[in-house]
Coordinates of C-alpha atoms in Angstrom, one line a residue:
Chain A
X214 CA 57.2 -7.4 20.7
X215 CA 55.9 -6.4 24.4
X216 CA 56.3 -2.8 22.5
X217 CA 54.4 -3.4 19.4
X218 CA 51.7 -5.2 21.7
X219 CA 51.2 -2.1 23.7
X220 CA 51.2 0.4 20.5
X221 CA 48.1 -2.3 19.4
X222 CA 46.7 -2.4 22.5
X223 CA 46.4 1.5 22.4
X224 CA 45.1 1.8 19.3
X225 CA 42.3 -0.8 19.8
X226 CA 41.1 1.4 23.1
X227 CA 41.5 4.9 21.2
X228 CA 39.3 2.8 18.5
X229 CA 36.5 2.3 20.9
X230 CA 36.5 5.6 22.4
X231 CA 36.1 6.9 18.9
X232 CA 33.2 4.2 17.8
X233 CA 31.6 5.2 21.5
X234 CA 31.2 8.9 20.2
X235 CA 30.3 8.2 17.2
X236 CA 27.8 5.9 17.7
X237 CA 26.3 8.8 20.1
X238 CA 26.8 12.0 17.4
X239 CA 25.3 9.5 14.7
X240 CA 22.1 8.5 16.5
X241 CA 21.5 11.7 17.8
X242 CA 22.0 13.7 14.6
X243 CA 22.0 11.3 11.9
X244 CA 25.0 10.7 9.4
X245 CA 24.4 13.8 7.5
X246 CA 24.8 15.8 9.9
X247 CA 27.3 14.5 12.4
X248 CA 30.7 16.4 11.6
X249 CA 34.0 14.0 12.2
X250 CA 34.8 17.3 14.3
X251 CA 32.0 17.3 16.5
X252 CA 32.9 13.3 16.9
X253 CA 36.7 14.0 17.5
X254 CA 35.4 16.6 20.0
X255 CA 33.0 14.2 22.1
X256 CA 36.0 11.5 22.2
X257 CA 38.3 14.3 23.3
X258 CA 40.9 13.7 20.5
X259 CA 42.0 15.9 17.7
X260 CA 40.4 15.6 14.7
X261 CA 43.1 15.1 12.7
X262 CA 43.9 11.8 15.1
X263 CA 40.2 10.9 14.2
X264 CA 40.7 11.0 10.8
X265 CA 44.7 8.9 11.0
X266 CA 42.1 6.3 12.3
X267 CA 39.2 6.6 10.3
X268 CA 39.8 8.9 6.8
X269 CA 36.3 9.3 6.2
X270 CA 32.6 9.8 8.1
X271 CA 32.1 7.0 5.8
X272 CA 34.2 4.7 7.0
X273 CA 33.8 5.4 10.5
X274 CA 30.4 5.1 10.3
X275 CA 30.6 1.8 8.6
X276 CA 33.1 0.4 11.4
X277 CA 31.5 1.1 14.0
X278 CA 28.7 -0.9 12.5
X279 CA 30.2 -3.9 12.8
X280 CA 31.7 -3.5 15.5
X281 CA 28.2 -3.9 17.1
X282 CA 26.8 -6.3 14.3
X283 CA 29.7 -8.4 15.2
X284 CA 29.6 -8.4 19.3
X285 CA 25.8 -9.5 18.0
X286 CA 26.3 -12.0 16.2
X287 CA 29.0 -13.4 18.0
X288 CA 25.9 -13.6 20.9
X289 CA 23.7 -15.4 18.5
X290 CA 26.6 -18.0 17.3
X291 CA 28.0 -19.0 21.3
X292 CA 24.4 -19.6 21.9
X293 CA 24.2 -21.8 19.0
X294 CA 27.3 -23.6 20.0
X295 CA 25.6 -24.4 23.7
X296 CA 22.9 -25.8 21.7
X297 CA 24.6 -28.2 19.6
X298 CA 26.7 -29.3 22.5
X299 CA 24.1 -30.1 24.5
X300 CA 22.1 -31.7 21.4
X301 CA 25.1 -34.0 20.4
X302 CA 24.7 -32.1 16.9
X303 CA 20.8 -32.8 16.7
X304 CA 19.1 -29.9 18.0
X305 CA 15.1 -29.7 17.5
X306 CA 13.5 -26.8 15.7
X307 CA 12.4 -24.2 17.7
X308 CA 15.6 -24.1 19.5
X309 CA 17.8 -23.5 16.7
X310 CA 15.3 -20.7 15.9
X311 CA 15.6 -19.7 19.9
X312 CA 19.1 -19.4 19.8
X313 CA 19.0 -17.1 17.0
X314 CA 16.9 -15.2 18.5
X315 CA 17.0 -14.9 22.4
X316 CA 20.5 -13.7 22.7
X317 CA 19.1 -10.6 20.9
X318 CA 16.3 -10.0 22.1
X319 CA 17.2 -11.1 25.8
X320 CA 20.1 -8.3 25.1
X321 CA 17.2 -6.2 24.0
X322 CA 14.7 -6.3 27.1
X323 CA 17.9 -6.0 29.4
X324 CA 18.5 -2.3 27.5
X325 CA 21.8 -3.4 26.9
X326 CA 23.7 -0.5 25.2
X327 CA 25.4 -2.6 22.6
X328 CA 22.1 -4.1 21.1
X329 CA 20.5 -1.2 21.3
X330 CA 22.6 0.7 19.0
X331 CA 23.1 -2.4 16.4
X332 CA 19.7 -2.0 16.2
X333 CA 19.5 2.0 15.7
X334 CA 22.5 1.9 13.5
X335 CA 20.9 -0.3 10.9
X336 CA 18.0 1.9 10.6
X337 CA 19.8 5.3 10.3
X338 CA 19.1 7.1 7.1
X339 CA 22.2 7.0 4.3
X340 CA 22.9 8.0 1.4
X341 CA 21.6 5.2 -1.0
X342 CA 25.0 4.3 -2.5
X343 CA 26.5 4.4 1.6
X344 CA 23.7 2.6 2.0
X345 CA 24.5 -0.7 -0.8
X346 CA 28.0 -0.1 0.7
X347 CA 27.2 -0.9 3.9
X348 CA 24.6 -3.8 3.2
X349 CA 27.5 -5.9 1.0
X350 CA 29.8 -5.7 4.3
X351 CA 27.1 -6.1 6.2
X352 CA 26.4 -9.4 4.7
X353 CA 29.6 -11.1 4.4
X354 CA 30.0 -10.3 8.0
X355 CA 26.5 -12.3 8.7
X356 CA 27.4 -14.9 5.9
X357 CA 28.9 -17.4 8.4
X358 CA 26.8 -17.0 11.3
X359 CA 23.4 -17.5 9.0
X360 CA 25.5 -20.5 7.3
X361 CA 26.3 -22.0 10.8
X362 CA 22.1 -21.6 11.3
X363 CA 21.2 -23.3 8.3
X364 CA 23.4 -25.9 8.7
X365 CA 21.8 -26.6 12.8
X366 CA 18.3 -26.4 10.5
X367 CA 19.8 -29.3 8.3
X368 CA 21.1 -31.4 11.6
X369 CA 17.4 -30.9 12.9
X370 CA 15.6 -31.8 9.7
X371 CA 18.0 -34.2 7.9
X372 CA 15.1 -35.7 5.4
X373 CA 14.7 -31.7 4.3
X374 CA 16.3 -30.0 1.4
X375 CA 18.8 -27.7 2.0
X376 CA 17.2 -25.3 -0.1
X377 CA 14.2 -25.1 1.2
X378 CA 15.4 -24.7 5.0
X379 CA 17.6 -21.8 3.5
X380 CA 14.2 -20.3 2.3
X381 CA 12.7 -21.6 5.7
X382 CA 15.1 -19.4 8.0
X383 CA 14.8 -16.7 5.5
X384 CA 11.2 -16.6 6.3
X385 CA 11.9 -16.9 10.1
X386 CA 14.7 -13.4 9.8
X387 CA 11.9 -11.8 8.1
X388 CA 9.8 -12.3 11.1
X389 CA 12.4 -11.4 13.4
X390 CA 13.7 -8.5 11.5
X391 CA 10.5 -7.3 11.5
X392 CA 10.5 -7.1 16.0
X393 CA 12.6 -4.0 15.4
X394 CA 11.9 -2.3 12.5
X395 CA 8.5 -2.5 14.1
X396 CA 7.6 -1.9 10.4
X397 CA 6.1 -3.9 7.5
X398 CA 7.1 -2.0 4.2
X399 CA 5.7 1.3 5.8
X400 CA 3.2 -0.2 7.6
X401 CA 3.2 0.0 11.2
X402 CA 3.4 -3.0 13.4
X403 CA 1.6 -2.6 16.6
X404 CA 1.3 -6.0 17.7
X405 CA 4.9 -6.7 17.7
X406 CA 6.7 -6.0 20.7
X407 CA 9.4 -8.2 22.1
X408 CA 7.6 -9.5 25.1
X409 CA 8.1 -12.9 25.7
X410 CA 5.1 -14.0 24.3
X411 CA 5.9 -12.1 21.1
X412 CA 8.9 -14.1 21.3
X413 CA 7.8 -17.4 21.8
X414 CA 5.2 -17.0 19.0
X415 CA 7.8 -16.0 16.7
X416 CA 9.6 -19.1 17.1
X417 CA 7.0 -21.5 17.3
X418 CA 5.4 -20.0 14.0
X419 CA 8.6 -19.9 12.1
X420 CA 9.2 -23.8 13.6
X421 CA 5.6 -24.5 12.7
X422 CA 6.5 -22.8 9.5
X423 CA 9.6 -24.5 8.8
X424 CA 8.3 -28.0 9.4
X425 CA 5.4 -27.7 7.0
X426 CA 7.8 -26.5 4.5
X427 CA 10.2 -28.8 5.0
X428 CA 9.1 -31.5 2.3
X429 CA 7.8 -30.0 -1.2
X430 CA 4.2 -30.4 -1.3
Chain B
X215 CA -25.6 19.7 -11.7
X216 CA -23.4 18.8 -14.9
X217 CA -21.5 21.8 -14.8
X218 CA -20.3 21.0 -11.1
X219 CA -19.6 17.5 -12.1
X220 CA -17.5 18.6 -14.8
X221 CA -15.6 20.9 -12.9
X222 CA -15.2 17.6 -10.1
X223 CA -14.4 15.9 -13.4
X224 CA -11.6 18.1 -14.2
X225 CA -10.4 18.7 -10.9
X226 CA -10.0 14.2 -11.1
X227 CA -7.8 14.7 -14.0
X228 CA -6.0 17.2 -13.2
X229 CA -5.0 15.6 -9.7
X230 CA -3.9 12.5 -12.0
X231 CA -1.7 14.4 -14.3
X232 CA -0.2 15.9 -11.1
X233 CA 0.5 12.7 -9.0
X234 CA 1.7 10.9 -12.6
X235 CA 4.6 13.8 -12.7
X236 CA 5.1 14.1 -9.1
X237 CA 5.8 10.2 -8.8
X238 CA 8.4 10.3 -11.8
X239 CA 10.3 13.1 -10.2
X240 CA 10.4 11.3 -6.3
X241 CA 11.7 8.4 -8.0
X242 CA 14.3 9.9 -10.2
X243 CA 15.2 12.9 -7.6
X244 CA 13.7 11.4 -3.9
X245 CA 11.5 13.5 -1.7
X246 CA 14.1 16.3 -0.4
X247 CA 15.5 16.9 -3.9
X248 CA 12.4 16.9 -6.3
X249 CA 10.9 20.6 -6.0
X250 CA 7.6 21.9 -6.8
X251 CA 9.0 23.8 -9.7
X252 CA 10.3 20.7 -11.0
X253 CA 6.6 18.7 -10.6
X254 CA 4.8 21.4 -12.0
X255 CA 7.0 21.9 -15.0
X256 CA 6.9 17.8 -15.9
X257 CA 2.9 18.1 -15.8
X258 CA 3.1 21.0 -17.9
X259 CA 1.0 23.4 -15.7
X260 CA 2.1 26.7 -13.7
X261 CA 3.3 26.1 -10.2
X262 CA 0.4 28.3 -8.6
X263 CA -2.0 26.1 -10.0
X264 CA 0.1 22.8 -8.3
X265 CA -0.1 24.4 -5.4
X266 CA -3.8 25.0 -5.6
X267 CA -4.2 21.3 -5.8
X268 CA -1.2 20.8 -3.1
X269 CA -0.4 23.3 -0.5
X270 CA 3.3 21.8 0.3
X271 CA 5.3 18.9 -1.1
X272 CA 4.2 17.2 1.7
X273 CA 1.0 16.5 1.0
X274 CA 1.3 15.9 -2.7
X275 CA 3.8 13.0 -2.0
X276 CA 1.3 11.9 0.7
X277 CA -1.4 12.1 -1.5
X278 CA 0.5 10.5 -4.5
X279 CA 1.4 7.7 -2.3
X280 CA -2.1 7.1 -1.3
X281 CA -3.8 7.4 -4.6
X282 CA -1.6 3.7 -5.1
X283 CA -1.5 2.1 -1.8
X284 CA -5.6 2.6 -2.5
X285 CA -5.4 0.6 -5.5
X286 CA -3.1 -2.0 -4.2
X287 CA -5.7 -2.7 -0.9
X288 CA -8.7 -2.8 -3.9
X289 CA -7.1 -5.3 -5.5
X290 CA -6.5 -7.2 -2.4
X291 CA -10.0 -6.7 -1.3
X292 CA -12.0 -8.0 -4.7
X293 CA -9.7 -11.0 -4.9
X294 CA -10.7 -12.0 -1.1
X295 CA -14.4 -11.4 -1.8
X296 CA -14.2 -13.4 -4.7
X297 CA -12.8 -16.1 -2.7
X298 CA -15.9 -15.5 0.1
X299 CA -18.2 -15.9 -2.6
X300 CA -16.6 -19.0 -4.4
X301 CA -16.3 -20.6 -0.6
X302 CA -19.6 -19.4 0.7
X303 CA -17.6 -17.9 3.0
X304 CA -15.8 -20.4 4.3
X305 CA -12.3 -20.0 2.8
X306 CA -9.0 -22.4 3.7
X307 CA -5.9 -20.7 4.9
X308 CA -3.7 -21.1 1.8
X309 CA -6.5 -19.0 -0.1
X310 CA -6.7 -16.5 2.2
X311 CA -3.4 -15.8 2.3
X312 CA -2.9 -16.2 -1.3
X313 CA -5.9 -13.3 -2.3
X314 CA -3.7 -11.4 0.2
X315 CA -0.3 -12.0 -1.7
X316 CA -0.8 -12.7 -5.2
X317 CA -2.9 -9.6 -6.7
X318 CA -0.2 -7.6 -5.9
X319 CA 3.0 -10.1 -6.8
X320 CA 0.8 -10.8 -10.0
X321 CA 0.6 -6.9 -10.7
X322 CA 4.7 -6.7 -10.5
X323 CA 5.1 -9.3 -12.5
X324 CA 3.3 -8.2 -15.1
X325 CA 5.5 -4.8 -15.1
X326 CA 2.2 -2.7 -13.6
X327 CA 3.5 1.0 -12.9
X328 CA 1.1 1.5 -10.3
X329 CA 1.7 -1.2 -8.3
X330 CA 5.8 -0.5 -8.7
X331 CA 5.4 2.8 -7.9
X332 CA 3.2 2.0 -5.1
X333 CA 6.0 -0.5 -4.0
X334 CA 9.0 2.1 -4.3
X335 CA 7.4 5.0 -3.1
X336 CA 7.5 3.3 0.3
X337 CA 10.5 2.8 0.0
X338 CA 11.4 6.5 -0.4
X339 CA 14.0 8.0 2.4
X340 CA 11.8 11.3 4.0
X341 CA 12.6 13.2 6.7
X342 CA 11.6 11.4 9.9
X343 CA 8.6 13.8 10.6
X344 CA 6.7 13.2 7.6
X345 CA 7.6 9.8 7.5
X346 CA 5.6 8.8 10.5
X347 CA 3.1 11.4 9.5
X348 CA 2.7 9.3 6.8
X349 CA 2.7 5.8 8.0
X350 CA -0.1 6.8 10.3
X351 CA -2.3 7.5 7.3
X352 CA -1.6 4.9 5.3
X353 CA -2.4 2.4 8.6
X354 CA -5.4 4.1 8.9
X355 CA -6.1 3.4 4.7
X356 CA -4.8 -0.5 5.4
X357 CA -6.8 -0.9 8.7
X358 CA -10.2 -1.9 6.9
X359 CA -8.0 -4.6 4.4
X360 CA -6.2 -5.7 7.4
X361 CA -9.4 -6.7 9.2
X362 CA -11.4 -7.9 6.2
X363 CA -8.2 -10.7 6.2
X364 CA -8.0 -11.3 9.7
X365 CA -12.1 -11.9 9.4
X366 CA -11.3 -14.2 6.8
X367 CA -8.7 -16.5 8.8
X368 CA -11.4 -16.3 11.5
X369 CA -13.6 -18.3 9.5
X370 CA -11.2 -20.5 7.9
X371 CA -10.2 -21.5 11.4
X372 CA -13.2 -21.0 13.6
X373 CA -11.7 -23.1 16.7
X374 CA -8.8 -20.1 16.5
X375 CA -8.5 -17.3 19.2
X376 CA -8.9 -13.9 17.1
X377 CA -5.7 -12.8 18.6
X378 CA -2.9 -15.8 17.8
X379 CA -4.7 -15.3 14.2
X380 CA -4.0 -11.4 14.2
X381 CA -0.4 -12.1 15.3
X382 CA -0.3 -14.9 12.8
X383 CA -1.2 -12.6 9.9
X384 CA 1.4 -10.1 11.3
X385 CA 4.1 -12.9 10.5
X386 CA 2.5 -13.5 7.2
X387 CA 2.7 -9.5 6.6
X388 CA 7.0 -9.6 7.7
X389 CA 7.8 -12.2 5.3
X390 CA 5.6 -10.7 2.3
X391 CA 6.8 -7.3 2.8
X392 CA 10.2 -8.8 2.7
X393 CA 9.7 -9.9 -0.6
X394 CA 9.5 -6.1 -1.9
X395 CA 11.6 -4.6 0.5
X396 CA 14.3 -7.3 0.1
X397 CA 15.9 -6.7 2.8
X398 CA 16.4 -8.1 6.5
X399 CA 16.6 -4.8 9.0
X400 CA 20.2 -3.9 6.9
X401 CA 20.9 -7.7 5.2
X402 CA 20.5 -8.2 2.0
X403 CA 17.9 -10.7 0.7
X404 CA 18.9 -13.0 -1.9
X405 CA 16.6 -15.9 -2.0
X406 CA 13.6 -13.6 -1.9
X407 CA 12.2 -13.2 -5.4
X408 CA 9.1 -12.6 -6.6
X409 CA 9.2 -15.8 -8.8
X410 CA 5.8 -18.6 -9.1
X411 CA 7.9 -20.7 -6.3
X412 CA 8.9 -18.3 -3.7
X413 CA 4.7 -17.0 -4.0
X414 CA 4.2 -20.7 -2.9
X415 CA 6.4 -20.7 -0.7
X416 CA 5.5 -17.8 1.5
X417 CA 1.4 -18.9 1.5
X418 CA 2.2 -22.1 2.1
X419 CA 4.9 -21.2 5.0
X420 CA 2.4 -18.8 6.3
X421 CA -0.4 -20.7 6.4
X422 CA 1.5 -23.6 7.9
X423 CA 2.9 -21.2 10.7
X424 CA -0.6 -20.1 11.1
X425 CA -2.4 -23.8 11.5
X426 CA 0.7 -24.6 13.8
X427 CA 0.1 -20.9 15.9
X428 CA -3.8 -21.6 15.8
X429 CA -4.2 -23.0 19.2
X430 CA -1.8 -22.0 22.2
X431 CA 0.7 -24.9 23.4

């Protein structure tokens, strides 16, 4: 057993010195162009020990994806967990929405390395079917942390419907998303920066937001 | 006189019969694949004659994509003048953001080419260059529609700072735009449709974030 701990043990560091070069080859040349050689290269390994880990740039690319989405997320839901302790399971609003958001975007200002390259990742250019690939995983890694956020939306609004909360914090992500793809369907976005005021106005207009849609009209 | 018009006439109708070819082929092919040969071949004319319309492939798709971003803003900008009439300009909220939001969810709904083609042809993956290239001339085509709006919400809510009302409409743009792009910065969108209830929705979660952003707490 203390064997087969170690062999693990390896394996999960030689993992992360591979995900640490390729995060760096991928952001700096694309996926296109990054080569599992030139990746192998920058971790120091062989390539063909690259590839016993990872058999394709595909699937490298896509771990090392959530490894980061993950470490994120797993921010966003401890935060969410303070909250709801603190609460007694009857958190207000805006701090549901905060704890979505802060650990992110605290991460953010900070220039923490991890955050950054979620960030970066998601917006690298794939090929399209890569692309719907990545997206599905993508999502059933974020299913329980948004489920976990809808549900804190439901303990804060308990007159609300379910379904319109849902389409509430959907709302409130769009806003979010939109901090860092600094984008708005090719259109740029020069008032959104993540400043703290930027950050406080996003919550209090997706709280404002989510109230007022909280019973049909 | 008439001779030069006609020629100005021709010249119209010609740059229509390219941009109609050129935006089939970026669809079907995407920017890096489709080649001039190609576009000049599916609007029936010799290449040299493409390329006295459009020096590179560049500025055809540029050009392609702003002949419909042009008549998306129109749209957008007779249905808010409409309302400015109807409300001797003094519009509510909801109606502002709903001359913003409907012409064009109206237009897809309906199956209008233009407006999806204006719609995916954002949505096209270029080469990073031309892809801010480009967003800086379609800002500077959305700037005048962006302030006309943002004018509007002024009067609807005259007690307002002009500022919390820009970053207001900003938050309104992120959650529309996520309707087309349906997406969230990599996650998939499901709720998001463009159905008569989700429309609601996002005005009436808008302009509630909006009311509730109005004045600084």
């Amino acid at each position: 057993m203390a064997v087969r701990s170690k062999t693990t043990q390896r394996g999960e560091e030689m993992r992360a010195l591979i995900f640490d070069a390729a995060e760096e080859m991928f952001l700096a040349k694309g996926f296109d162009t990054a080569t599992q050689r030139e990746i192998a290269e920058a971790a120091g390994i062989e390539q063909g020990l690259l590839t016993y880990y990872f058999k394709t740039k595909k699937e490298l690319f896509e771990k090392a994806l959530e490894r980061r989405l993950q470490a994120t997320f797993n921010l966003q839901h401890a935060a969410l967990q303070t909250l709801l302790k603190k609460t007694g399971g009857k958190p207000v609003v805006e701090d549901v929405l905060q704890a979505y958001s802060n650990p992110v975007l605290n991460a953010v200002l900070k220039g923490d390395r991890g955050i950054l390259f979620a960030v970066q990742l998601t917006q690298i250019r794939l090929p399209s079917n890569t692309d719907s690939e990545l997206l599905t995983a993508a999502e059933a890694l974020y299913a329980p942390l948004r489920k976990a956020f809808v549900d804190a939306l439901v303990a804060a609004l308990p007159h609300a419907s379910r379904k319109r909360l849902d389409m509430g914090f959907d709302a409130f992500e769009a806003i979010y998303f939109a901090l860092f793809t600094d984008r708005r369907g090719g259109i740029d976005m020069p008032l959104w920066q993540s400043t703290p005021a930027s950050r406080k106005f996003i919550v209090n207009f997706g709280a404002a937001g989510i109230r007022g849609m909280a019973t049909p009209r």
